[in-house]
Short mmCIF file of C-alpha atoms in Angstrom, two decimals:
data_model
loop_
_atom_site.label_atom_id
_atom_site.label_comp_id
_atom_site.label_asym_id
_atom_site.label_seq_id
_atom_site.Cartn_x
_atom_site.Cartn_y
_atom_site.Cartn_z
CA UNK A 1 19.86 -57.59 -25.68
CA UNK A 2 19.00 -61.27 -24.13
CA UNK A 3 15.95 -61.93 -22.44
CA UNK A 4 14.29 -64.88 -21.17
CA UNK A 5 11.85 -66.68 -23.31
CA UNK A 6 8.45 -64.67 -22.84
CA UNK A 7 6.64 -68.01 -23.29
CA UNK A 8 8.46 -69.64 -20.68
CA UNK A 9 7.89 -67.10 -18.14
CA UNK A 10 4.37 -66.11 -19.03
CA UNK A 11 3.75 -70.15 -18.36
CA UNK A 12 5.76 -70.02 -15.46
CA UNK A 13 3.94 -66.98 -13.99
CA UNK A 14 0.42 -66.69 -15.45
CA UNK A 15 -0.02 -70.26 -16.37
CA UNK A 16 -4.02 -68.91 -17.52
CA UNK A 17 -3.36 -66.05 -19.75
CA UNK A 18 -3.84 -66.89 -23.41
CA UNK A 19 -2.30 -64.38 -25.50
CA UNK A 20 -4.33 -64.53 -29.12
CA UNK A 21 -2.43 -64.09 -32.05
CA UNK A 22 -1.68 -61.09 -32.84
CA UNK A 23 -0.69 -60.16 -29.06
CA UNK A 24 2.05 -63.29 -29.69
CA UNK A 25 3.07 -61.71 -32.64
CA UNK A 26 3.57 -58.03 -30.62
CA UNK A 27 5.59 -60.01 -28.19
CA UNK A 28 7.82 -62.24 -30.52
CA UNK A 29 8.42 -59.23 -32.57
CA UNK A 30 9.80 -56.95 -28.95
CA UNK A 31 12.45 -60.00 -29.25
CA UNK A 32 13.15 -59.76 -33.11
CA UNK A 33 13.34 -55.87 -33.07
CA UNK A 34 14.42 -53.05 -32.17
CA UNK A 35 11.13 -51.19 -32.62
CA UNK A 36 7.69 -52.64 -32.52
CA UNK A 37 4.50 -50.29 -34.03
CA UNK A 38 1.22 -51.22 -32.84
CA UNK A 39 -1.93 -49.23 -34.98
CA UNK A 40 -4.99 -50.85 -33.38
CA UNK A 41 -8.47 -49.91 -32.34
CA UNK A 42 -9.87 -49.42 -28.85
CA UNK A 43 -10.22 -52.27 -26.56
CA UNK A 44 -8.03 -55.03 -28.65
CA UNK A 45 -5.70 -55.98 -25.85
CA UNK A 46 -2.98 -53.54 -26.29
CA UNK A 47 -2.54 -52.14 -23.05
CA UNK A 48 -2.71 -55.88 -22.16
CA UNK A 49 0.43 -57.23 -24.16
CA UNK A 50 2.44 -54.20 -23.43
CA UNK A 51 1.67 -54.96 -19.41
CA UNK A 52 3.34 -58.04 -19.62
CA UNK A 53 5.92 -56.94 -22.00
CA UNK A 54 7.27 -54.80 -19.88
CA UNK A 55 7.29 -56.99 -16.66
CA UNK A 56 9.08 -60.01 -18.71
CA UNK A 57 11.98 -57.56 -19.54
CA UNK A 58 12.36 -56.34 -16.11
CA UNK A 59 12.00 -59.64 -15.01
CA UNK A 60 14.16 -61.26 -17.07
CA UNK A 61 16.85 -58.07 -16.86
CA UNK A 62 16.75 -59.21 -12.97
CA UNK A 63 17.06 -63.05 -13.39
CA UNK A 64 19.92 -62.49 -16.42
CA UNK A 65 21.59 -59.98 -13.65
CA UNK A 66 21.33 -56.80 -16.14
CA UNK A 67 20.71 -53.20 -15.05
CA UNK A 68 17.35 -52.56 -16.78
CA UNK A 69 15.40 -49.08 -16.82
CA UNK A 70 11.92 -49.63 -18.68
CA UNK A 71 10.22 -46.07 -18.91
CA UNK A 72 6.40 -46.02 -19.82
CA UNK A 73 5.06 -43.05 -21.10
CA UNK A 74 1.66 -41.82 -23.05
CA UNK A 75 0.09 -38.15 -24.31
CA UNK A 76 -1.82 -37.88 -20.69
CA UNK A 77 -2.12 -39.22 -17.23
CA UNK A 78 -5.48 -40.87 -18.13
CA UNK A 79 -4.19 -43.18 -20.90
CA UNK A 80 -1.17 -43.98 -18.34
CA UNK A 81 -3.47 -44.99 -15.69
CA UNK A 82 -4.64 -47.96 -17.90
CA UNK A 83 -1.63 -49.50 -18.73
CA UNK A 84 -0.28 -49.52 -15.38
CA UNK A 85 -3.25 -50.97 -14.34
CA UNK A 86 -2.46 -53.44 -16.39
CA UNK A 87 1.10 -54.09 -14.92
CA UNK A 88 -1.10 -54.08 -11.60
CA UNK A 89 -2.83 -56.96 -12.55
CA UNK A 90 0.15 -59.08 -13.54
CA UNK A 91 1.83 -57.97 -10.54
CA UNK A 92 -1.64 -59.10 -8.41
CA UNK A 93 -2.13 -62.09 -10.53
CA UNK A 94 0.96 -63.45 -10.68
CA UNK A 95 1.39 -67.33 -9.52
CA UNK A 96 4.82 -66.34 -7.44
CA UNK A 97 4.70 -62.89 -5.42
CA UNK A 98 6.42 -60.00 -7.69
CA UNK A 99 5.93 -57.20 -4.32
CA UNK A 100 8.93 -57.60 -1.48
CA UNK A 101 6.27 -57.54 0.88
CA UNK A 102 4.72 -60.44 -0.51
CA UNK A 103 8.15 -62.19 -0.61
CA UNK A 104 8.78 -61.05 -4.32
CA UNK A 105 12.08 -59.31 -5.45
CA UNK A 106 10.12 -56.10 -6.48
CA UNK A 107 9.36 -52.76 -4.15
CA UNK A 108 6.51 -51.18 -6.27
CA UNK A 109 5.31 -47.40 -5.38
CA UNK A 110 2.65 -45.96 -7.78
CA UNK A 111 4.17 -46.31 -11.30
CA UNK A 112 7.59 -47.09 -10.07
CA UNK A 113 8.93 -50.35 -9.83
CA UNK A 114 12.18 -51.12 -8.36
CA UNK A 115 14.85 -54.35 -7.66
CA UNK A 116 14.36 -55.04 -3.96
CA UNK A 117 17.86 -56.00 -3.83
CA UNK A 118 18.95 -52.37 -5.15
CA UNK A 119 16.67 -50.50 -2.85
CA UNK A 120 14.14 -47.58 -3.51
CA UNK A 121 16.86 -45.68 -5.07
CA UNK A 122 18.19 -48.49 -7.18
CA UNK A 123 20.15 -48.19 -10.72
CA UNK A 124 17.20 -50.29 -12.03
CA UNK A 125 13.52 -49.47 -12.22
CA UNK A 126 10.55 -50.01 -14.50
CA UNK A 127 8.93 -46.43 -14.27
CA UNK A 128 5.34 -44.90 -15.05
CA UNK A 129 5.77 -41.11 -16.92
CA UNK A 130 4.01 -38.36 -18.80
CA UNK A 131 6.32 -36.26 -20.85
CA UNK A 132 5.11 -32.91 -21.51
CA UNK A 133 8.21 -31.92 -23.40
CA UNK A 134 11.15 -34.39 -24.37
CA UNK A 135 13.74 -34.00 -22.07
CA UNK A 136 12.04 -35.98 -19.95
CA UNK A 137 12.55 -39.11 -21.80
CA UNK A 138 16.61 -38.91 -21.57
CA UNK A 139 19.02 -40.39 -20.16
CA UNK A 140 17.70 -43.57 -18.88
CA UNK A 141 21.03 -46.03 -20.39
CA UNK A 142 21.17 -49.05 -18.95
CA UNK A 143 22.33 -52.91 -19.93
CA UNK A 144 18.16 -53.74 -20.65
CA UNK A 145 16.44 -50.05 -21.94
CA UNK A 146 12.78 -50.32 -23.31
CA UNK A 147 10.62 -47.81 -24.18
CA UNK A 148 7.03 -47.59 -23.67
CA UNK A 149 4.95 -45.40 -25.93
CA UNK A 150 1.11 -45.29 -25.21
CA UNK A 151 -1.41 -43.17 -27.54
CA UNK A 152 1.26 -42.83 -29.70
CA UNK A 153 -0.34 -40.76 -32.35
CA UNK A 154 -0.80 -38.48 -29.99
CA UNK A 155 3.08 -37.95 -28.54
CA UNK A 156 5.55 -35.18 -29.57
CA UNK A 157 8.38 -36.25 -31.77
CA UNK A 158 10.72 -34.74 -29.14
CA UNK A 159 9.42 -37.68 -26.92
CA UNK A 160 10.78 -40.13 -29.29
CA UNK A 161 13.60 -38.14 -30.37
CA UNK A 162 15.21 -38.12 -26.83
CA UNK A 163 14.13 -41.86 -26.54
CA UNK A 164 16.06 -43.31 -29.38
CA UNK A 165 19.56 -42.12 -27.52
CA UNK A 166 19.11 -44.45 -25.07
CA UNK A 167 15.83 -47.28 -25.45
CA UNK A 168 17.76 -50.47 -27.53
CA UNK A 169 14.10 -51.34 -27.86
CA UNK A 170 10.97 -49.73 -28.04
CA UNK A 171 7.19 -50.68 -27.91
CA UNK A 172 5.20 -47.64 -29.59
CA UNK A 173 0.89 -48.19 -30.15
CA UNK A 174 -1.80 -46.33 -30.38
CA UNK A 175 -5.17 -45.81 -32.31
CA UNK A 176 -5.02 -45.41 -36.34
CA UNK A 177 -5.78 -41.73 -35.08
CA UNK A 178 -4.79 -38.86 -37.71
CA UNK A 179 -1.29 -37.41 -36.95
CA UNK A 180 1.95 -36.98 -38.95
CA UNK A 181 4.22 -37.33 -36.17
CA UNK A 182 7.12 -40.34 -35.52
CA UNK A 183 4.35 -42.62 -35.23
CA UNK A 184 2.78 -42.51 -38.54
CA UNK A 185 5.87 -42.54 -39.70
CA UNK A 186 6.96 -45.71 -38.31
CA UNK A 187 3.93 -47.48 -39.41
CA UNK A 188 4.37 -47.01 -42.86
CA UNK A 189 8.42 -47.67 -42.67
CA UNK A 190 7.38 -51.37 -40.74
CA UNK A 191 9.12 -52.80 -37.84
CA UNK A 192 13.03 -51.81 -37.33
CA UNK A 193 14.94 -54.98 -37.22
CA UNK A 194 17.53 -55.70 -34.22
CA UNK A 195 20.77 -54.07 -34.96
CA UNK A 196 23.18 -56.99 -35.23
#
């Protein structure tokens, strides 16, 4: 999967966001692998990263001219809210307009994000979704797929069963909460390299 380099771009875009560490390391490793498991505490910046994680891959998807379908998901609406208010704010703050009525190549409704170019009903989207049961997470194949998992520890397995056939990556953090589900699992297994 080639992307543009999310160093570049964040310049480019938010020249005055500072990433620390660990956040770099989050981002570098969405480009090294195919999974990426963040166990953190509350109010570390995850929600953060994974806002402008998503918006480089749609954004370089769109520059790159791939067909890209990022799908964010999390246990509940609540914990959903705040990481598309994240993507809010990088789509506010941005130094170039990211909206098409702003000028920007992007038609954003709610938790859906589409190519202007494509339309509303567009092959492409970045999209905002709570997935009671799994089969809500299939079937979104594209050139660019990502998945988004939010408050993982607290997300059926189904959820990321259904993922895996499609996302060729996937972002997946939560709180070191107790659970025994994919989650914990793929903390203790470490990051899945990129197939080659």
């Amino acid at each position: 999967m080639k992307l543009l380099d999310p160093s570049k771009l964040a310049k480019l875009f938010w020249p005055d966001v500072v990433f620390y560490d660990k956040q770099v390391d989050i981002i570098y490793s969405m480009v090294d692998n195919d999974e990426t498991f963040v166990p953190a505490g509350n109010m570390l910046g995850k929600d953060f990263v994974a806002g402008f994680v998503v918006l480089w891959i749609f954004i370089s998807a769109l520059k790159l001219g791939q067909t890209c379908r990022v799908v964010t998901t999390s246990v509940k609406d609540d914990h959903l809210r705040v990481l598309w208010g994240e993507i809010s704010r990088f789509i506010k703050d941005a130094k170039y307009p990211l909206v098409d009525k702003d000028g920007g190549p992007f038609i954003f409704n709610h938790r859906d994000i589409r190519r202007a170019s494509e339309g509303i009903q567009g092959y492409s989207y970045l999209r905002g979704m709570v997935s009671e049961k799994g089969e809500g997470m299939a079937g979104h194949h594209a050139d660019v797929a990502v998945g988004i998992i939010d408050e993982a520890s607290g997300v059926d397995d189904l959820v990321y069963t259904q993922m895996d056939t499609w996302a060729k990556r996937k972002l997946i953090f939560g709180n070191t909460n107790p659970c025994e589900n994919f989650f914990r699992k793929g903390i203790k297994a470490g990051d899945l390299m990129e197939k080659v």
